[in-house]
Tab-separated table of C-alpha atoms and ligand atoms in Angstrom:
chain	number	residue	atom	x	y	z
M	1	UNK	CA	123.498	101.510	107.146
M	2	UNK	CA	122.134	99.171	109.907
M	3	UNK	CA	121.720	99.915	113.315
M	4	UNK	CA	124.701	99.834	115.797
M	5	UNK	CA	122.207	99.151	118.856
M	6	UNK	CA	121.582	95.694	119.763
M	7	UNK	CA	119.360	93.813	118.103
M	8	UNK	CA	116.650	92.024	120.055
M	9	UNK	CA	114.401	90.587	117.177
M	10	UNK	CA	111.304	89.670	118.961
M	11	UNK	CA	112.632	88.980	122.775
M	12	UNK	CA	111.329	92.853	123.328
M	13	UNK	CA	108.131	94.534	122.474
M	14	UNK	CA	110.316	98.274	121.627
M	15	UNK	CA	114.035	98.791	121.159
M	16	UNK	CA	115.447	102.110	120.297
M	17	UNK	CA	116.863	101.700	116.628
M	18	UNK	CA	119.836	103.882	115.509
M	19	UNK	CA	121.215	104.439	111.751
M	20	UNK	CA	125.101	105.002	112.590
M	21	UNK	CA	125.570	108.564	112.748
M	22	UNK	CA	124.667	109.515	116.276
M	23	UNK	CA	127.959	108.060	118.155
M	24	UNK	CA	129.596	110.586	116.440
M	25	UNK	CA	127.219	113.682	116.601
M	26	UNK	CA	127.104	112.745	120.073
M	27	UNK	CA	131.067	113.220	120.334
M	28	UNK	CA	131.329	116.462	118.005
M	29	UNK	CA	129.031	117.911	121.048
M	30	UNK	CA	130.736	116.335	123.709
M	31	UNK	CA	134.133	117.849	122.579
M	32	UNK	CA	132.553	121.495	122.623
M	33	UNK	CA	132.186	121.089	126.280
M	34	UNK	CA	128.561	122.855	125.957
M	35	UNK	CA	125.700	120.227	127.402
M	36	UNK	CA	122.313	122.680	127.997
M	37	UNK	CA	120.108	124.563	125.689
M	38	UNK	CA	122.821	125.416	122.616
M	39	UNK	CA	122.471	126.524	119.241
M	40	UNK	CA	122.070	122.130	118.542
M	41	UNK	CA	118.989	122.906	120.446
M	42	UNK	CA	117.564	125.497	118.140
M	43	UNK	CA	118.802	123.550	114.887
M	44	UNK	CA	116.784	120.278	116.020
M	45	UNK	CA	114.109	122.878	116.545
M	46	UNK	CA	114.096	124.600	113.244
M	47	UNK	CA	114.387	120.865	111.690
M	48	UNK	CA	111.591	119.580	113.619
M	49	UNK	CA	109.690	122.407	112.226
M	50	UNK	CA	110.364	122.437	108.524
M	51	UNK	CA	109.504	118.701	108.906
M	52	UNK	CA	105.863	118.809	110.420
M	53	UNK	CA	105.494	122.299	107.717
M	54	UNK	CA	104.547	124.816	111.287
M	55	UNK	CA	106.382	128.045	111.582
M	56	UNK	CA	107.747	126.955	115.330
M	57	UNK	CA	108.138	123.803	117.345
M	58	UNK	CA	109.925	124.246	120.892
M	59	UNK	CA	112.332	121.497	122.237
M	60	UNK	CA	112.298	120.357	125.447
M	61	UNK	CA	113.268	117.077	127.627
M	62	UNK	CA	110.546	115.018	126.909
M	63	UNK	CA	107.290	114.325	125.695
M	64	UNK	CA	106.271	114.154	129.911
M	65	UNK	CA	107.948	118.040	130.095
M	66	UNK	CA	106.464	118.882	126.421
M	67	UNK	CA	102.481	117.695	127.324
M	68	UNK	CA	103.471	119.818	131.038
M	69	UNK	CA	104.414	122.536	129.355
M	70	UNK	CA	101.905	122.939	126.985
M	71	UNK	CA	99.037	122.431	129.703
M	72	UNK	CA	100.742	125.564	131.383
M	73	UNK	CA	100.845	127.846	127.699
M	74	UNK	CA	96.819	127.154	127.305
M	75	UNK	CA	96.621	128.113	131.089
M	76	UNK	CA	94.706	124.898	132.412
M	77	UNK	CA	94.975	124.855	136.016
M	78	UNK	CA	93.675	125.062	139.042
M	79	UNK	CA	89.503	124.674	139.036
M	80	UNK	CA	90.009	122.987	135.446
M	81	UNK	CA	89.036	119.861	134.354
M	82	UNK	CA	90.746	117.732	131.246
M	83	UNK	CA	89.183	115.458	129.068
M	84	UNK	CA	91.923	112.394	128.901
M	85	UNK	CA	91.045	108.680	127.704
M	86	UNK	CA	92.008	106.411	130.804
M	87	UNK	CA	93.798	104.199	127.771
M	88	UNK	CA	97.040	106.142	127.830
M	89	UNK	CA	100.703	106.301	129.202
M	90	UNK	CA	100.340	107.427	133.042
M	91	UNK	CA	102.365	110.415	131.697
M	92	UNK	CA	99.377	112.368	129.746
M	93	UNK	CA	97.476	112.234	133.117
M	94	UNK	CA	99.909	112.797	135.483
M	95	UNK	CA	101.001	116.135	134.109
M	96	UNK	CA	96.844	117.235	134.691
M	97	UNK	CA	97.358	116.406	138.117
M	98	UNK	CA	101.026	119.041	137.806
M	99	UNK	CA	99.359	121.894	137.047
M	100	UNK	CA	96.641	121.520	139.506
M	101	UNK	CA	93.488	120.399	137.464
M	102	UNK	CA	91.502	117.177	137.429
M	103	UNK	CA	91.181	114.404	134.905
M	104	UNK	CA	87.814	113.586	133.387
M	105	UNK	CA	88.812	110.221	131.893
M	106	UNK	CA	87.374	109.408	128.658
M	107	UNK	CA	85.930	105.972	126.923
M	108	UNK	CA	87.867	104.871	123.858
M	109	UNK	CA	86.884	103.723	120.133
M	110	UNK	CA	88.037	99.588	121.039
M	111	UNK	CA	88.596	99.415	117.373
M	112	UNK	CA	91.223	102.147	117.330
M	113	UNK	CA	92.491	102.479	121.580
M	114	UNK	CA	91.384	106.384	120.320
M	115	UNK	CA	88.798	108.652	121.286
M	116	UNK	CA	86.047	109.979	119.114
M	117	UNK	CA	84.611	113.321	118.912
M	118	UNK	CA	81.273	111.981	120.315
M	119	UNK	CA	83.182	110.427	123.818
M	120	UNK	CA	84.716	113.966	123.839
M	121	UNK	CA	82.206	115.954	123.122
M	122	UNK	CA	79.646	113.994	126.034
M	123	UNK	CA	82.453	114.393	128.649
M	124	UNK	CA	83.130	118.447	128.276
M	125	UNK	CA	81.601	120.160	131.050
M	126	UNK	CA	81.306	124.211	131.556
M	127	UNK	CA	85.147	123.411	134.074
M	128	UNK	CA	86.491	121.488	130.704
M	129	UNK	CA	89.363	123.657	129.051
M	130	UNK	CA	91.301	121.342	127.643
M	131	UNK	CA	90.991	117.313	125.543
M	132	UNK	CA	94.171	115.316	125.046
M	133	UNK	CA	93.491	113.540	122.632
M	134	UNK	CA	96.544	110.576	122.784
M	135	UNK	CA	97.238	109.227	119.232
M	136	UNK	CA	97.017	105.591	120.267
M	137	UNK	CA	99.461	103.234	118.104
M	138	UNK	CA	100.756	106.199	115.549
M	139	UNK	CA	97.170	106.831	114.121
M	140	UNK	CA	95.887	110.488	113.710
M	141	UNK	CA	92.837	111.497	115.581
M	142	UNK	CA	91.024	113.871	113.935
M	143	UNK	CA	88.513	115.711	116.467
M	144	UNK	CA	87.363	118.130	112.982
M	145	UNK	CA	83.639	117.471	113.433
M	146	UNK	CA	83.943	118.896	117.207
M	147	UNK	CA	86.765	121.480	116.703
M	148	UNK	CA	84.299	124.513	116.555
M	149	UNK	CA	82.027	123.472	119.306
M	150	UNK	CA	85.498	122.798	121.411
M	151	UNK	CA	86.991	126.437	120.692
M	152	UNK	CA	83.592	128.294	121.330
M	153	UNK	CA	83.734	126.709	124.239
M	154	UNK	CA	87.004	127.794	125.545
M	155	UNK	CA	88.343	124.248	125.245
M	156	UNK	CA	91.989	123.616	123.609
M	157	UNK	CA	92.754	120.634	121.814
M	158	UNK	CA	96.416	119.232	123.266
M	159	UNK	CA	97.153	116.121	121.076
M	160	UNK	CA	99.365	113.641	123.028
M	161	UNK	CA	101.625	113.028	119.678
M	162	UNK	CA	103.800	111.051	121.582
M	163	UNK	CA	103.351	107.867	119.242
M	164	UNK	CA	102.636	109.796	116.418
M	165	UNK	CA	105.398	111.783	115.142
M	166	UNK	CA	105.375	111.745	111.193
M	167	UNK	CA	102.049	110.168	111.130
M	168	UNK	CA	99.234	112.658	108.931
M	169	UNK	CA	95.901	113.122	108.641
M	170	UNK	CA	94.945	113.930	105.008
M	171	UNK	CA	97.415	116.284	103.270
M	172	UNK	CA	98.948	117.564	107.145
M	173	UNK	CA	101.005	116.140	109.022
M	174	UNK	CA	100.290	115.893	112.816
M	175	UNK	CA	101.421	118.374	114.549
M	176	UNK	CA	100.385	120.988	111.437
M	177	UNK	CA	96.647	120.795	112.441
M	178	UNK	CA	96.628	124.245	114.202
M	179	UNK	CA	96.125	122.343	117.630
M	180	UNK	CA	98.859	122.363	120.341
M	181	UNK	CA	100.729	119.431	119.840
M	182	UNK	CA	103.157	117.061	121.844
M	183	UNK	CA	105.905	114.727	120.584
M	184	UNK	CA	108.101	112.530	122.537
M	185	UNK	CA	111.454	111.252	121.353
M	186	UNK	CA	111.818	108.708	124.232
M	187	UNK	CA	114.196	106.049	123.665
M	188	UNK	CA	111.448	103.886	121.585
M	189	UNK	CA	109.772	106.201	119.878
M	190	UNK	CA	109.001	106.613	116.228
M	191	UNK	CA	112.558	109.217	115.860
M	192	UNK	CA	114.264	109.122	119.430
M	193	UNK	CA	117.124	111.562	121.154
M	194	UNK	CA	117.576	109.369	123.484
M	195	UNK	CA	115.009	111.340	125.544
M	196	UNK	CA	113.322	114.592	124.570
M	197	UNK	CA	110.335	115.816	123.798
M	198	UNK	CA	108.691	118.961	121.613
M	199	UNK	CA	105.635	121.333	121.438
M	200	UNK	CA	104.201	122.348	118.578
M	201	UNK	CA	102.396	125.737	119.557
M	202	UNK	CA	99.303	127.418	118.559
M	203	UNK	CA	100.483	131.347	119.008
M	204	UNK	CA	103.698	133.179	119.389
M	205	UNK	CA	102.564	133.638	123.147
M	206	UNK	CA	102.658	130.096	123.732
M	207	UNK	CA	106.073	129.154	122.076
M	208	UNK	CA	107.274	132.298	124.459
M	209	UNK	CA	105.708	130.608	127.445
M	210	UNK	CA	106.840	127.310	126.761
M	211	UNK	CA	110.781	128.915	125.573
M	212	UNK	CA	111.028	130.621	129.451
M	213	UNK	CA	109.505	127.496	131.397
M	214	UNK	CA	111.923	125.488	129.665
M	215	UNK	CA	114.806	127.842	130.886
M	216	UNK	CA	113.129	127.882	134.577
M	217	UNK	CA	111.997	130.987	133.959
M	218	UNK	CA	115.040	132.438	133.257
M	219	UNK	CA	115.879	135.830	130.929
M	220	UNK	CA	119.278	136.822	130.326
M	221	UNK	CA	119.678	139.441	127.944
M	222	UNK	CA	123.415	139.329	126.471
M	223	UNK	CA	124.835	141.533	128.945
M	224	UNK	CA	123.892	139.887	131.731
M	225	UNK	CA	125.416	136.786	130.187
M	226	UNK	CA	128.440	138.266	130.210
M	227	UNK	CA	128.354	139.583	133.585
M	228	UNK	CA	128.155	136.358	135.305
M	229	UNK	CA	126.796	137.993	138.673
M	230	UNK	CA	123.248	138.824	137.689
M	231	UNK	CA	120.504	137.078	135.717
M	232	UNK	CA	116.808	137.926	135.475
M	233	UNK	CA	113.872	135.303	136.683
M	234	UNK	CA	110.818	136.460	135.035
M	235	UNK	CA	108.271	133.650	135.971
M	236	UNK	CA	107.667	130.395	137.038
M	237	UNK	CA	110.118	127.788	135.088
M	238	UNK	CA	111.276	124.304	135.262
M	239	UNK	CA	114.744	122.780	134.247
M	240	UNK	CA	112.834	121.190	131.035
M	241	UNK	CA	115.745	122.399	128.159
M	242	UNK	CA	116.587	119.874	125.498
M	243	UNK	CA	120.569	119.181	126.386
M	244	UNK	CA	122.482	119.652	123.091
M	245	UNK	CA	123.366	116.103	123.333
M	246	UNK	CA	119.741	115.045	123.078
M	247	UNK	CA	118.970	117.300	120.751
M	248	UNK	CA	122.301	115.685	118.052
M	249	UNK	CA	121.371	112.529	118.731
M	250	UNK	CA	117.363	114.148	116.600
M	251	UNK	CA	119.233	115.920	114.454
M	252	UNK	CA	121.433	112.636	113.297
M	253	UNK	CA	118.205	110.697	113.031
M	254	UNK	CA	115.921	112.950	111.308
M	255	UNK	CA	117.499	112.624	107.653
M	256	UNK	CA	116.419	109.204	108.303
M	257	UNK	CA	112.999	109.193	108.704
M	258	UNK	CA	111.411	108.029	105.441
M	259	UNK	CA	113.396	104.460	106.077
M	260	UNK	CA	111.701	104.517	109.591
M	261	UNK	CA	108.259	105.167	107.881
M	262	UNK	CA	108.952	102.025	105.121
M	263	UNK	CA	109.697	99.973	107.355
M	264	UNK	CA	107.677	100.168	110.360
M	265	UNK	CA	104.641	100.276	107.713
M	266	UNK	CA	106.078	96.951	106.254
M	267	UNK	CA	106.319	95.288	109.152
M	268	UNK	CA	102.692	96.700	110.601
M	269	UNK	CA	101.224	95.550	107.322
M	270	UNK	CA	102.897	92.029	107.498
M	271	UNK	CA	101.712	91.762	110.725
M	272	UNK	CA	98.556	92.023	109.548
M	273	UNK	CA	98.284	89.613	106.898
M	274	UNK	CA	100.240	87.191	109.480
M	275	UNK	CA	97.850	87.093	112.166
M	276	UNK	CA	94.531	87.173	109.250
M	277	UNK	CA	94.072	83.736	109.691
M	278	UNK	CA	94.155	83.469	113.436
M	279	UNK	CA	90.034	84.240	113.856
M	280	UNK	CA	90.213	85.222	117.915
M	281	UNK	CA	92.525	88.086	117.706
M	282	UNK	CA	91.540	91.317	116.379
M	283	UNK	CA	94.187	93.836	115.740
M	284	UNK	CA	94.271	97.204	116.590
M	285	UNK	CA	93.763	99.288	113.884
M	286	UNK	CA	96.513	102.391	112.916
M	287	UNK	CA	95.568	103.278	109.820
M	288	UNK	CA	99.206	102.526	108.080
M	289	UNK	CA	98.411	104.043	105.140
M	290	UNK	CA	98.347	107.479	106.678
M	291	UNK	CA	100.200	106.815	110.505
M	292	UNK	CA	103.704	105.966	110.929
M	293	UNK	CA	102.797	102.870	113.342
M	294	UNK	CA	104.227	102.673	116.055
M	295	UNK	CA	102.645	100.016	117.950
M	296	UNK	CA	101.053	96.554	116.740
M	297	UNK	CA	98.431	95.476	119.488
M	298	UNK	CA	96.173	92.807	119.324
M	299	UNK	CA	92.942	91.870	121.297
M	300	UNK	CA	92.940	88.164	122.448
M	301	UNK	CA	90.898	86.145	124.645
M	302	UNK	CA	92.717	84.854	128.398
M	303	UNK	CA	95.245	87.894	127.715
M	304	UNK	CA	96.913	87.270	131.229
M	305	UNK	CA	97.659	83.525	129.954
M	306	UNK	CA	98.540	84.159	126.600
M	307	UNK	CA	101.453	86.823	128.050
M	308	UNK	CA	102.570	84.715	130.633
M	309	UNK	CA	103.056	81.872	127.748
M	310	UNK	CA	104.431	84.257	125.106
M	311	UNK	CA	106.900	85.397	127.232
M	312	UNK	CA	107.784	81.918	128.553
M	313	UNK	CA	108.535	81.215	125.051
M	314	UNK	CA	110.759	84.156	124.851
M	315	UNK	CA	108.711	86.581	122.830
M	316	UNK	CA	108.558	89.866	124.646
M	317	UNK	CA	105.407	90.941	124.565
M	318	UNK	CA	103.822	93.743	126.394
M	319	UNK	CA	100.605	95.412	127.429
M	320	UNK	CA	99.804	99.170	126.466
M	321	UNK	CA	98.377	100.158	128.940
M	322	UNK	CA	97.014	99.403	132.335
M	323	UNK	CA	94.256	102.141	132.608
M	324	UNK	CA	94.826	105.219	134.506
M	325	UNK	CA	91.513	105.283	136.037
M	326	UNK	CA	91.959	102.438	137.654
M	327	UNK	CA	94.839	103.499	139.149
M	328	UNK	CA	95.428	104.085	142.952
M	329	UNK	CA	96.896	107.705	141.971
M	330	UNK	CA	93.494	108.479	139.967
M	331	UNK	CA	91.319	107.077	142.648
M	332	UNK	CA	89.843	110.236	142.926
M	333	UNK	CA	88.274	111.092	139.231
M	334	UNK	CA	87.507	107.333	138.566
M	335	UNK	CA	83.883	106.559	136.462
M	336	UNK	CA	83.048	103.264	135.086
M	337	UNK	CA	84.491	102.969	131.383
M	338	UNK	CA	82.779	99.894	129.462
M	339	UNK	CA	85.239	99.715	126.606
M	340	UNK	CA	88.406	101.032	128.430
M	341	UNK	CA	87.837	98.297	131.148
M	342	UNK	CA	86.920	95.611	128.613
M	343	UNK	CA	89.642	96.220	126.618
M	344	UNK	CA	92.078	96.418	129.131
M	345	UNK	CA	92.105	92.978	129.783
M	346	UNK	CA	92.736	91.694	126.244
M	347	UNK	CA	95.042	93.888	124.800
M	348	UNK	CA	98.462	92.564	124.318
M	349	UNK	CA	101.261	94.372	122.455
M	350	UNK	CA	103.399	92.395	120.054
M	351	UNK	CA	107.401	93.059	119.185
M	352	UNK	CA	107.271	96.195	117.234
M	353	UNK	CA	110.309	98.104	116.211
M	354	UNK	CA	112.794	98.377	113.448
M	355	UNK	CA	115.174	95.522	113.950
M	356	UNK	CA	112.710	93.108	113.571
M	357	UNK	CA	112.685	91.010	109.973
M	358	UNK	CA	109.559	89.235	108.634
M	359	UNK	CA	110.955	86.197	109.735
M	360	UNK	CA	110.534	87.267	113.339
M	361	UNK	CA	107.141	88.474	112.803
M	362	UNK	CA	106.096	84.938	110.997
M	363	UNK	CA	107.890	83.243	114.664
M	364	UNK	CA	105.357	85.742	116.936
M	365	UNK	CA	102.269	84.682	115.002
M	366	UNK	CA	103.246	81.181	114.844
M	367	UNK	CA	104.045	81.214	118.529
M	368	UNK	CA	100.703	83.008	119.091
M	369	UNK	CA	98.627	80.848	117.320
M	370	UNK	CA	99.963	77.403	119.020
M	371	UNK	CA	99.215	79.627	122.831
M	372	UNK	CA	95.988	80.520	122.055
M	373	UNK	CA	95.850	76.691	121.590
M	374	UNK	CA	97.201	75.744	124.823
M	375	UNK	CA	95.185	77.972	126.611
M	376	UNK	CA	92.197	76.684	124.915
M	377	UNK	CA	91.243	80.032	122.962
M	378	UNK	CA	92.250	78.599	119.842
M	379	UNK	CA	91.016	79.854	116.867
M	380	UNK	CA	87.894	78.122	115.567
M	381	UNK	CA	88.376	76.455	111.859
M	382	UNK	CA	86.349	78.908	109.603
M	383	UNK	CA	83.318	77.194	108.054
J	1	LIG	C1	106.179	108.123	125.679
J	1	LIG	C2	104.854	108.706	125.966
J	1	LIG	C3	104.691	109.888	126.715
J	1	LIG	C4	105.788	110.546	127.470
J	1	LIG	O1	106.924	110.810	126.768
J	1	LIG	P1	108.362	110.750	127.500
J	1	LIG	O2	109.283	111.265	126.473
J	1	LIG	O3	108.590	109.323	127.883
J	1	LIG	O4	108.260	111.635	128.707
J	1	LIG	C5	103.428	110.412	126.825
J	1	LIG	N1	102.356	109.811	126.274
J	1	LIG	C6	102.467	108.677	125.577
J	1	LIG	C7	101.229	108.090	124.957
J	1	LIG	C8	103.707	108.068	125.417
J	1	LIG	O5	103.802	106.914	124.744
């Protein structure tokens, strides 16, 4: 079945793609007149679980709340520092800054937009107690030759899985590594609720911990939930449930997945054989045959003039992202990053997402190759 949703081709860089059945898992909740954390919730849960092959994976209401929430269960706060790459989503640093610590941006791989265990390993200090590693474009980052080093050192591993979901490594899939890990369903996003967000957890403890932040904290034991005049607030919480709406709209998708997989590795891989010819762009690599891509990103030469022309000629293309260190919010903890700031200026994000045909991708690179042109980067005749 095709998607319902608009259908923007290549005049936007993301667009959420559904398959036809949420409307009306969206309705079968509405009519129960129950919104919050329902037993929807714990069914997208227990789905979400079976899928990534971990024996728990707690919902909440989105990949910003599940990174949060996950920094609290590995108790990083205050007097902490957290190894993030500056090449992420403001999200994965802001929450560093919610529960108190301070960043200790990170150098990238330009090759991949993803850290390597060397980068990490150089940046831990004896204040370090946590990496995020952020799985840049879909592609599994693997930290295994530092892992040991890391956890003798008191330092959790909290992958930022928020591109990543369905994406493996070898024979596990991320999110099954035995790090804590952190999916967002965001309205773009490889499988979306709408918005939402899960954590895969390491321990029992820390699916607790995460189960009565999500609840702000709250314990009701049956009885009390009948006696409407009394409930029990154990310890610090947020509102960060997954609504039962949110959590249908996952549970209508999921069955899905393998036709999301197909086709965003068709498209990444036609991409690539599109834009082979075209000798001043170098694509990002996601390793499709392993990562469900969720990106495509290329490096080109006069970036700022090759978006302004791309999108004057209607294809929306975007930039992922505008470093955090260089951000007025991360004044603070900002250190000169060679590849992060070099990079920064070239990357440019093409239209990827699921409603786009081959045709479309053939009209980007065509369109590409005659700006690079005009803005006299055009790509030298192989000799
Ligand atoms: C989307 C995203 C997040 C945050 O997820 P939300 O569901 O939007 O809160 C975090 N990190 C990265 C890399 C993302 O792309």
């Amino acid at each position: 079945m095709t998607s319902t949703a608009a259908t923007p081709g290549a005049s936007r860089n993301a667009s959420p793609y559904l398959y036809g059945e949420e409307a009306v898992a969206v309705s079968r909740v509405l009519e129960t007149g129950q919104y919050g954390h329902t037993d929807v919730t714990e069914e997208f849960e227990r789905r979400i679980a079976e899928f990534l092959g971990v024996p728990d994976a707690v919902a909440v209401m989105s990949g910003t709340a599940a990174l949060h929430a996950a920094l609290l269960a590995a108790e990083v706060g205050p007097g902490h520092e957290v190894v993030v790459p500056s090449m992420t989503f403001c999200a994965t640093a802001q929450v560093i800054l919610a529960v108190g610590a301070t960043p200790r941006f990170v150098d990238i791989d330009p090759a991949t937009l993803c850290v390597t265990d060397q980068l990490v390993l150089d940046a831990v200090t004896d204040r370090t107690r946590a990496v995020m590693p952020v799985l840049f474009g879909g592609r599994a980052v693997d930290l295994c030759r530092v892992r040991k080093e890391l956890a003798a050192r008191n330092v959790s591993i909290i992958e930022d899985a928020a591109h990543a979901f369905g994406s493996r490594y070898d024979s596990r899939r991320v999110g099954a590594t035995g790090d804590l890990t952190c999916f967002s369903f965001g309205p773009i996003k490889n499988l979306t609720c709408g918005q939402g967000g899960i954590v895969v957890p390491r321990t029992r403890t820390e699916a607790d911990t995460v189960r009565r932040i999500r609840l702000l904290g709250v314990v009701q034991s049956q009885a009390e939930r009948a006696q409407a005049t009394s409930y029990h607030v154990s310890s610090f919480g947020l509102r960060y449930q997954m609504s039962s709406i949110n959590a249908a709209i996952g549970l209508a998708q999921l069955p899905h997945f393998e036709k999301a997989k197909t086709t965003r590795r068709i498209l990444w891989r036609a991409y690539r054989r599109a834009l082979a010819p075209l000798d001043r762009v170098t694509l990002v690599d996601v390793d499709p045959d392993r990562s469900v891509p969720h990106l495509c990103q290329v490096r080109v030469p006069r970036r700022d003039k090759v978006f302004a022309q791309m999108q004057a000629r209607g294809i929306g293309v975007g930039v992922h992202y505008p470093p955090n260190h260089l951000q007025p919010a991360f004044a603070q903890w900002r250190r000169v990053l060679p590849a992060t700031e070099q990079v920064a200026g070239e990357i440019l994000t093409l239209p990827f997402h699921q409603h786009l045909t081959e045709t479309d991708i053939d009209q980007v690179v065509t369109t590409l190759g005659q700006v690079l042109q005009t803005v006299g980067a055009a790509s030298c005749a192989r000799s």
